[in-house]
Coordinates of C-alpha atoms in Angstrom, one line a residue:
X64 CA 1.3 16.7 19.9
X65 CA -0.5 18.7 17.0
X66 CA -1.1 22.6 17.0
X67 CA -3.7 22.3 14.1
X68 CA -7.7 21.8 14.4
X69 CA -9.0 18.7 16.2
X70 CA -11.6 17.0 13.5
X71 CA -15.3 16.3 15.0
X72 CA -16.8 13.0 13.4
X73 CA -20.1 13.1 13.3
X74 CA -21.4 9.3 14.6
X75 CA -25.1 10.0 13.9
X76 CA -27.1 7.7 11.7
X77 CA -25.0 5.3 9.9
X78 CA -24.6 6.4 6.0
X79 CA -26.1 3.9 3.2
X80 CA -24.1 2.7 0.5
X81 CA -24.5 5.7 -2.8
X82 CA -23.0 3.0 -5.3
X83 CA -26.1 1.3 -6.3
X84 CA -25.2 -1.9 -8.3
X85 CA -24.6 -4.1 -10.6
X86 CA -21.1 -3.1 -10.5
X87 CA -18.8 -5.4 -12.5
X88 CA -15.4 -5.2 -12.0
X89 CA -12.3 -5.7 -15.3
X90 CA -9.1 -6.9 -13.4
X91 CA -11.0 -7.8 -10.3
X92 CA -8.2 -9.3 -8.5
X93 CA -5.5 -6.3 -8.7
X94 CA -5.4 -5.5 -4.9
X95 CA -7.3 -2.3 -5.5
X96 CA -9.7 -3.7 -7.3
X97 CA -10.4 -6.7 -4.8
X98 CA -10.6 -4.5 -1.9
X99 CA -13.1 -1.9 -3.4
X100 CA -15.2 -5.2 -4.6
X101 CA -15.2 -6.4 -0.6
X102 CA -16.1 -3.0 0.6
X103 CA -19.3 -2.6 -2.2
X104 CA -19.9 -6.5 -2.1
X105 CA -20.2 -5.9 1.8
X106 CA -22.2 -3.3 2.0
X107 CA -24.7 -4.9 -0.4
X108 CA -23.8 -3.6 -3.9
X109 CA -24.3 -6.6 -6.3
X110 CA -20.6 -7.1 -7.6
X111 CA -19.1 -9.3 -9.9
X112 CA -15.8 -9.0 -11.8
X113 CA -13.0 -10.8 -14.3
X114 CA -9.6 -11.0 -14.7
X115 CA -7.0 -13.5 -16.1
X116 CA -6.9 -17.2 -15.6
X117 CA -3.6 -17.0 -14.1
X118 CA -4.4 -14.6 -11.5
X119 CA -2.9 -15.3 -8.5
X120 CA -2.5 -14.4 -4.5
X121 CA -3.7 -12.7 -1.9
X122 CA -6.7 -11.2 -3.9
X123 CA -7.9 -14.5 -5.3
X124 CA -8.0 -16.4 -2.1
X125 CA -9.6 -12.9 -0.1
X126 CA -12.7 -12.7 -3.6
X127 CA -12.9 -16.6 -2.2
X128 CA -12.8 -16.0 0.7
X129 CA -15.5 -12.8 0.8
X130 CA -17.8 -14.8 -1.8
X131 CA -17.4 -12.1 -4.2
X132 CA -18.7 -13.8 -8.0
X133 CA -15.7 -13.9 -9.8
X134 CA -14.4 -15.2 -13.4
X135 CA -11.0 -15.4 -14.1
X136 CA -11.7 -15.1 -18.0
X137 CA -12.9 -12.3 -20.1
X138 CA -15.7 -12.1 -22.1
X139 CA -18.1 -9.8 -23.8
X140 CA -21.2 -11.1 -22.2
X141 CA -19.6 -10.3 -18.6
X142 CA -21.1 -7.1 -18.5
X143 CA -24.3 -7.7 -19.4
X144 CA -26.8 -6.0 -16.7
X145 CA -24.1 -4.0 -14.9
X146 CA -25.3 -0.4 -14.3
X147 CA -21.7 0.5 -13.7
X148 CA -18.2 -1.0 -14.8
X149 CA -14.7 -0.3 -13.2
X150 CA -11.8 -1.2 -14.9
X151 CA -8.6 -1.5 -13.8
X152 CA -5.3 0.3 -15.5
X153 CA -4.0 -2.5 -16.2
X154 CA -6.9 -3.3 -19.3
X155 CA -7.0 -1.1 -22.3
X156 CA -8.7 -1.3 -25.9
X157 CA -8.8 -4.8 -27.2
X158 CA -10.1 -6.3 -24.0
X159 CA -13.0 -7.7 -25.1
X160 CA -15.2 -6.7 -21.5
X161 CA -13.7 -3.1 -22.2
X162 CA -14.4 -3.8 -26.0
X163 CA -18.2 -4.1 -25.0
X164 CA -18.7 -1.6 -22.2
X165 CA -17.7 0.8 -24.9
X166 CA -19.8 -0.3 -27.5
X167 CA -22.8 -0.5 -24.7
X168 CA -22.6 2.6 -23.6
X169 CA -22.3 1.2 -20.2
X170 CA -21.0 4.1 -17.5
X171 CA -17.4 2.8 -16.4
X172 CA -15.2 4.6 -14.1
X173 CA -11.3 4.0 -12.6
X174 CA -10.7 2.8 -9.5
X175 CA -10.0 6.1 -7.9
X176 CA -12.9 7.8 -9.8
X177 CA -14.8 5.5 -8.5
X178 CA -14.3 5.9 -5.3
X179 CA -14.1 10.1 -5.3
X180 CA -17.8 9.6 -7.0
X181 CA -19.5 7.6 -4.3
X182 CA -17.6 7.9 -1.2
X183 CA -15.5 11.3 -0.8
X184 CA -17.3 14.1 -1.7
X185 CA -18.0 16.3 1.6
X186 CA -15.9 14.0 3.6
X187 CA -12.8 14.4 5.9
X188 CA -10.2 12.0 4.0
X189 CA -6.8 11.0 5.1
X190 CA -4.8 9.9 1.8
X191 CA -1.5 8.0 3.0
X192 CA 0.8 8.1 0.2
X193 CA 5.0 8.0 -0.7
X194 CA 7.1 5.1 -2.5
X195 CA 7.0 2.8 0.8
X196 CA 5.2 1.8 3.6
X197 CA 1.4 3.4 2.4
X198 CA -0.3 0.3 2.4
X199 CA 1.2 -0.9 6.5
X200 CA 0.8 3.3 7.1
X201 CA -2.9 3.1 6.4
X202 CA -3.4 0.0 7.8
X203 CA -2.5 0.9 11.1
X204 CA -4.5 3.9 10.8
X205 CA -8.0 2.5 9.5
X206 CA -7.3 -0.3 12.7
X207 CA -6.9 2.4 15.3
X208 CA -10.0 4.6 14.4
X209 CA -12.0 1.6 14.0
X210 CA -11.4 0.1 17.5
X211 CA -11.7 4.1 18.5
X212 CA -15.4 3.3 17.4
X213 CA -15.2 5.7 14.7
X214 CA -16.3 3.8 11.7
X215 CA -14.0 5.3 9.4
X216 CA -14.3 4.3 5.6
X217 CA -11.0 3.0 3.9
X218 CA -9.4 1.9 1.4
X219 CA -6.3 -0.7 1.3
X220 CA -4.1 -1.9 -1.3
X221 CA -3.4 -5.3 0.6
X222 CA -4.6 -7.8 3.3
X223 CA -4.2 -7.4 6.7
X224 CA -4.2 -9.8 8.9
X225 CA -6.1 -8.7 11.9
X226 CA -9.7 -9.8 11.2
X227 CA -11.0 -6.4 9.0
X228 CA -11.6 -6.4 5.4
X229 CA -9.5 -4.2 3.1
X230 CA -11.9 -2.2 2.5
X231 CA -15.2 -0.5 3.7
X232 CA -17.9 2.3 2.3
X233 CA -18.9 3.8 3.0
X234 CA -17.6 5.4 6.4
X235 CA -19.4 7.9 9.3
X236 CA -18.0 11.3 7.8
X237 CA -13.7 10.3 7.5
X238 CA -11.7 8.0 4.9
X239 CA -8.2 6.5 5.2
X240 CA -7.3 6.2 1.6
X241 CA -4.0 4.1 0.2
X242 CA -2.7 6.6 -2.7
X243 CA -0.6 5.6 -5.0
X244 CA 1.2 7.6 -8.0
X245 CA 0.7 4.8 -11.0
X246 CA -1.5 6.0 -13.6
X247 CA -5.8 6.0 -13.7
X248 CA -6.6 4.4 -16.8
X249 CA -5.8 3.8 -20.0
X250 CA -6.8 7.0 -21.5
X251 CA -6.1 8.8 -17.9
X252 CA -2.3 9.1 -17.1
X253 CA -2.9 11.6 -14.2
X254 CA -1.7 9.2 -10.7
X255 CA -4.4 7.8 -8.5
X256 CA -3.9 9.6 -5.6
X257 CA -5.2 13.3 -7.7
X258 CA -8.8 11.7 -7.8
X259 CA -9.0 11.4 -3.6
X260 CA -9.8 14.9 -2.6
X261 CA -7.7 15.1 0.9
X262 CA -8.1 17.2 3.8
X263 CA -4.9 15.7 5.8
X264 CA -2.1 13.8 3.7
X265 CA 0.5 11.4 5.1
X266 CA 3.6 11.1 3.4
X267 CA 5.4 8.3 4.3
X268 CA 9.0 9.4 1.3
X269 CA 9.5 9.8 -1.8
X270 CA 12.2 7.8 -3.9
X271 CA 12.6 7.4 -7.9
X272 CA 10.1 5.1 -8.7
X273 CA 7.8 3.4 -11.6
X274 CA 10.5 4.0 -14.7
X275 CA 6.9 3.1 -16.9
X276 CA 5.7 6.6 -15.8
X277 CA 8.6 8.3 -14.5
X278 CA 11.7 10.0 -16.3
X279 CA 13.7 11.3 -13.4
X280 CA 13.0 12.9 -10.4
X281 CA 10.9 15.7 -12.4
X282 CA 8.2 13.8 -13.5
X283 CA 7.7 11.9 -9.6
X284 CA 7.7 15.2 -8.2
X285 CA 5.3 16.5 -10.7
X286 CA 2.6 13.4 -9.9
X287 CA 3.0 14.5 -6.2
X288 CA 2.3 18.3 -6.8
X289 CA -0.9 16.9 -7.9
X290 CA -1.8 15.4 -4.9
X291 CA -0.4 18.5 -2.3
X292 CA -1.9 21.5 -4.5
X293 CA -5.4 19.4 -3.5
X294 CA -4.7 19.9 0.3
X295 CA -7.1 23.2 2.2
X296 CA -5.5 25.6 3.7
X297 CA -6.4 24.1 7.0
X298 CA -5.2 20.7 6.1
X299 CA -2.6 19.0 7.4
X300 CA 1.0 17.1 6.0
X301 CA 2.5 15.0 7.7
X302 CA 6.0 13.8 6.9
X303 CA 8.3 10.8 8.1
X304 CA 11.3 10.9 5.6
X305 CA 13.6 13.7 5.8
X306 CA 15.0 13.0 1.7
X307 CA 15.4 15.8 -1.0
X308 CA 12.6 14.5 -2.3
X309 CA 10.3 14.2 0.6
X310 CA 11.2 17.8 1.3
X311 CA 10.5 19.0 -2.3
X312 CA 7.4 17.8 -2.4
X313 CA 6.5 19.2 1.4
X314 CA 7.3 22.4 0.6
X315 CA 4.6 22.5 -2.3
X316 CA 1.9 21.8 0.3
X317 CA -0.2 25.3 1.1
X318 CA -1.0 24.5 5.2
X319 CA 0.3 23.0 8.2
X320 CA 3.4 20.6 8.0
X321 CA 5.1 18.4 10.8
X322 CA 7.7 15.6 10.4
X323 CA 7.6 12.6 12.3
X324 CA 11.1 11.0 13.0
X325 CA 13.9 10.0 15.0
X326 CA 16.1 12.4 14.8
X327 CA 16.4 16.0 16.5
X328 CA 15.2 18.1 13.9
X329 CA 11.5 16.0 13.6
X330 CA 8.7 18.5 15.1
X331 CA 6.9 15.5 16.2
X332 CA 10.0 12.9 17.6
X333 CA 10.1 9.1 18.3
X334 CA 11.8 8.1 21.0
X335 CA 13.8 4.8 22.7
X336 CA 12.7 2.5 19.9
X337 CA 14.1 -1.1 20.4
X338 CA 13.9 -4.3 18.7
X339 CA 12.5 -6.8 21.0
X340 CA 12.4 -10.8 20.5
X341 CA 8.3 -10.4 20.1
X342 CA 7.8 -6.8 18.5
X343 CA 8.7 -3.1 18.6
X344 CA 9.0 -0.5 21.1
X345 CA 9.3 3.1 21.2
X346 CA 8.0 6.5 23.2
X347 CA 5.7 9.3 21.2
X348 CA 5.5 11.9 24.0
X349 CA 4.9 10.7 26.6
X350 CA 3.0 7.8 25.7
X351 CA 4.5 4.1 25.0
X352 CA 4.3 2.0 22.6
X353 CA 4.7 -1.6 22.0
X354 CA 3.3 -3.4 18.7
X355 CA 3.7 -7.5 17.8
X356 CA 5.7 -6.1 14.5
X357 CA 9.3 -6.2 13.5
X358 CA 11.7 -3.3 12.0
X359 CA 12.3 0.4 13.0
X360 CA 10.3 1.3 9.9
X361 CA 7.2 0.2 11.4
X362 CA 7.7 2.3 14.3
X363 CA 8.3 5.2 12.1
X364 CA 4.8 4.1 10.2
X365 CA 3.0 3.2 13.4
X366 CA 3.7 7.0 14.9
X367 CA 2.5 8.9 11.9
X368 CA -0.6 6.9 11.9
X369 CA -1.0 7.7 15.7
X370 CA -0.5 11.3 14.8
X371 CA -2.6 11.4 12.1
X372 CA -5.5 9.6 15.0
X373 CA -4.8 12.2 17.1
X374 CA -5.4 14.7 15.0
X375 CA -9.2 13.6 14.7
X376 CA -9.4 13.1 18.0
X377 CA -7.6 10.1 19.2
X378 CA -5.3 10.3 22.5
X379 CA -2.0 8.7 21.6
X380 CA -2.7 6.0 24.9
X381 CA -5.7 4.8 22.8
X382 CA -3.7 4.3 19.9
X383 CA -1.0 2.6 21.6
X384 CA -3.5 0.5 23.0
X385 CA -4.4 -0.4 19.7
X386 CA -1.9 -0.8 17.6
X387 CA -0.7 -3.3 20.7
X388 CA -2.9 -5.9 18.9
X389 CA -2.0 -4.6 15.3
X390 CA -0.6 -8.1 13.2
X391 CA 0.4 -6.2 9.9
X392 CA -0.4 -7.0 6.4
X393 CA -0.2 -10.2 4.3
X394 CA 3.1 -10.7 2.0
X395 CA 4.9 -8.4 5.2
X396 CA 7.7 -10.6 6.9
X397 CA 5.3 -13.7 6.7
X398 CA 6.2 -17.3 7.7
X399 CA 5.4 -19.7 4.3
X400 CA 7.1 -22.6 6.4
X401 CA 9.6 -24.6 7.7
X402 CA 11.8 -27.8 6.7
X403 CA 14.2 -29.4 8.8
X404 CA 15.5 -26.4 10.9
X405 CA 15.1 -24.0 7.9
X406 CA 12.1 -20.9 8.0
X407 CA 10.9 -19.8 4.9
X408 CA 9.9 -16.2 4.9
X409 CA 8.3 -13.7 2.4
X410 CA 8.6 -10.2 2.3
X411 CA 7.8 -7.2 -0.3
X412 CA 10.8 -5.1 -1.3
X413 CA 12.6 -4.3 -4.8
X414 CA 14.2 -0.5 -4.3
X415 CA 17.5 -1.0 -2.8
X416 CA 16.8 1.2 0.4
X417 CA 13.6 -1.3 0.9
X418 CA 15.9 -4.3 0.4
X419 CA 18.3 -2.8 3.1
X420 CA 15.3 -2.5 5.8
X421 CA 14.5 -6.2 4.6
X422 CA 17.7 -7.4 5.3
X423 CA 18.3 -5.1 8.8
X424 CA 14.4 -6.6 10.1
X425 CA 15.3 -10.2 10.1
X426 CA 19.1 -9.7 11.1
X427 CA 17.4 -7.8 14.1
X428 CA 14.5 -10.7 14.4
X429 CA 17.1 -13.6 14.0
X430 CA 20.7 -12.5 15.3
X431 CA 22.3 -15.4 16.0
X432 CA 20.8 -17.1 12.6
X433 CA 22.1 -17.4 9.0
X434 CA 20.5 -15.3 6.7
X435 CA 20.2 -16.7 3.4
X436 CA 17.8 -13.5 1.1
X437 CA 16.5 -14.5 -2.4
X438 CA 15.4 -11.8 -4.2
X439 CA 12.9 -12.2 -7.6
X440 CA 13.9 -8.9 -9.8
X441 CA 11.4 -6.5 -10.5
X442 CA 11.5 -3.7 -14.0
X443 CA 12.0 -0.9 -11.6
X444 CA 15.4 -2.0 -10.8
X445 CA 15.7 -0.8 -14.3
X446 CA 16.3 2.8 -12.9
X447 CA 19.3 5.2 -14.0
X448 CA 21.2 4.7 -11.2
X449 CA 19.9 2.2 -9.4
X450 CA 22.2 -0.4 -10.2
X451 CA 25.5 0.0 -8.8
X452 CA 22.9 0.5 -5.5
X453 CA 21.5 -2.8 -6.0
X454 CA 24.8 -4.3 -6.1
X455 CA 26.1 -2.5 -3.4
X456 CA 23.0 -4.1 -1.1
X457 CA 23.2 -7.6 -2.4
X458 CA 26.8 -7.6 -1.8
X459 CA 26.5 -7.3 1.8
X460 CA 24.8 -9.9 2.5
X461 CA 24.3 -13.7 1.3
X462 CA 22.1 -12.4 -1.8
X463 CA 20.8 -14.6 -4.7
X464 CA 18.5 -13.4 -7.8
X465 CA 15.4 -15.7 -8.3
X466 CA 15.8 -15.5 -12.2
X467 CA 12.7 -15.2 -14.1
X468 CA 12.6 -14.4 -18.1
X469 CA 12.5 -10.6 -16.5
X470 CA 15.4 -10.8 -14.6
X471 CA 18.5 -10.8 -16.9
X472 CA 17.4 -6.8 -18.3
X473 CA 16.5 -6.1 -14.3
X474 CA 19.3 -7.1 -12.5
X475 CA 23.1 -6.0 -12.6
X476 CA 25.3 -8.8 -13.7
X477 CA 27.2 -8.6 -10.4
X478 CA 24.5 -10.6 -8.6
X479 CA 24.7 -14.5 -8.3
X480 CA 21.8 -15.9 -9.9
X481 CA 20.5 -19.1 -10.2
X482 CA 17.2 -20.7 -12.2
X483 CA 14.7 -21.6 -10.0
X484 CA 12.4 -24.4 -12.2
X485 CA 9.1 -23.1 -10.5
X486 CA 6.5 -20.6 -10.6
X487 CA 9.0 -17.4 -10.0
X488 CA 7.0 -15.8 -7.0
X489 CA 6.5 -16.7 -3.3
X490 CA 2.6 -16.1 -3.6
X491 CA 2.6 -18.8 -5.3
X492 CA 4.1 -21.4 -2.3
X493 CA 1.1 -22.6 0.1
X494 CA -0.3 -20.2 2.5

């Protein structure tokens, strides 16, 4: 399928851990921040970390889980005997741990710096990145070179729910890296995704996103320049949206460049993809594919991470054999429960185009079903433009806004709401 240079992996000895520890953690349970905790607290890095007493979700329960010393308070005397702190962007001055690191003289790092420090330099690493899809994109890919026995290291900004952590470093030579475009750190408003050093780059598309950091299309398209000016001359992009945007930012890239898609004008194309009762289908060359997932954007996903495989040396049969097993992430089209013929099920969307594939997956999934979508508003919906979109979604379906104290300077006034006398977010409902 791919022209371009086949990687070699060396599979030698197996690399130690560089991150030598204490390493405490401010903002522990963001879902960057609890994944890179698994991965050090795994490979035997003393970890500990704080965050807020009303953190909540996936990360919480997976720190539990992992038995990863946690707080969720902050204090001064926190980072006492760390060698190393990372804080997350969400903390700034007046946090009293980032109060005392300061003082202290402690070395602290962002999460991405982090991770370039100890675990990228001289590697091969695949950074998946665009506005949707990153986290299921590298996902699948970290699954299919692990059961290919090639012990990649990687990074995930979620849960999945086959049995594999969100993270691991450090890896046998290659990364799969989740990179996003939100800012570093406090002081540090460059995006994530410049600190990861990439040698092939998936881009799943590019939509106006994050109005905190973004004024218009410029400033997105800017972030992303920073990531493809990175790229070798004998990298690779890979592409799966065919948007003015995706094909801005492509054309900044300074190597090889292939679109994965469905229609004609894809170099690399998907074909007879079908919605079945149990999961997806489609054909990548000649090779089949068939994975326990729902929605044609997960077979657009699934083939650029079996691209991306093959490209460092992975037939396409082996990945189709193993993305046969793949389950997905956690908060993706998940069953919370059911109540007297009715099934409760949570999803992550908030751009209109991501509430449209919402509302085609379980119309596919459930045909002959009413489909009732409740929606909890998000800032970004606070995007020039993007309301007369949002209503035009909600108001082709049965649509209803889960108010929160957000919601009324997030959603268009079109949209039925109702107040929902709860804790506003389905991570909180019982797993």
């Amino acid at each position: 399928m791919i022209s371009g240079p086949i990687s070699t992996i060396d599979l030698g000895t197996p690399p130690s851990c560089s991150a030598a520890g204490p390493v405490h953690f401010v903002g522990i349970c963001g879902k960057g921040m609890s994944s890179l905790a698994v991965a050090l607290h795994r490979a035997g890095v003393p970890v500990t970390g704080s965050d807020e007493p009303l953190a909540y979700g996936e990360p919480v329960a997976l720190l539990q889980a992992e038995g990863v010393p946690h707080r969720l308070e902050f204090h001064p005397d926190h980072v006492i005997g760390a060698s190393k702190v990372v804080i997350s962007r969400q903390y700034s001055r007046g946090n009293p741990e980032v109060e005392a690191v300061l003082a202290a003289q402690i070395p602290y790092y962002s999460l991405p710096q982090f991770i370039l420090e100890h675990f990228l330099h001289g590697q091969k690493n695949v950074v998946v990145a665009g506005t949707k899809g990153k986290t299921t994109t590298t996902t699948m890919l970290a699954w299919i070179l692990e059961q290919e026995g090639l012990s990649p290291g990687y990074f995930i900004g979620g849960v999945p729910k086959n049995q594999m952590p969100p993270g691991r470093f450090p890896g046998r030579g290659l990364n799969v890296i989740e990179g996003d475009d939100y800012e570093t750190l406090f002081w540090d408003h460059s995006p994530k995704f410049a600190y990861y050093r990439p040698s092939t780059v998936l881009l799943t598309n590019v939509y106006p996103d994050h109005p905190e950091y973004h004024q218009g299309d410029g400033s997105s398209l800017n972030h992303f320049r920073t990531l493809m000016c990175q790229l070798p001359a004998n990298g690779l992009l890979l592409t799966g949206d065919n948007g003015p945007l995706s094909r801005q930012v492509a054309e900044m890239a300074p190597c090889m460049r292939q679109r994965v898609g469905f229609e004609e004008s894809a170099d690399i194309r998907i074909h007879d993809w079908n919605q079945e009762e149990d999961g997806i289908q489609f054909t990548l060359g000649n090779t089949k594919f068939f994975l326990p997932v729902t929605g044609r954007h997960n077979a657009l996903n699934a083939a650029m991470a079996a691209v991306a495989a093959e490209h460092h040396g992975v037939p396409l049969a082996h990945s189709a054999a193993h993305l046969s097993a793949f389950q997905g992430v956690q908060g993706r089209q998940d069953l919370v429960g059911s109540h007297r013929g009715i099934d409760l099920y949570r999803d992550l969307a908030y751009l209109p185009e991501s509430l449209l594939l919402v509302q085609e997956n379980f119309r596919l999934r459930f045909p002959d079903r009413r489909l009732v979508l409740l929606y909890q508003p998000f800032i970004v919906n606070g995007l020039p433009g993007k309301d007369s979109e949002l209503s035009a979604v909600m108001s082709s379906s049965t649509w209803y806004c889960w108010r929160t104290s957000l919601s009324r300077s997030c959603v268009p006034r079109s949209i039925p709401a109702f107040q929902i006398r709860c804790k506003p977010c389905f991570r909180h409902a019982p797993p």
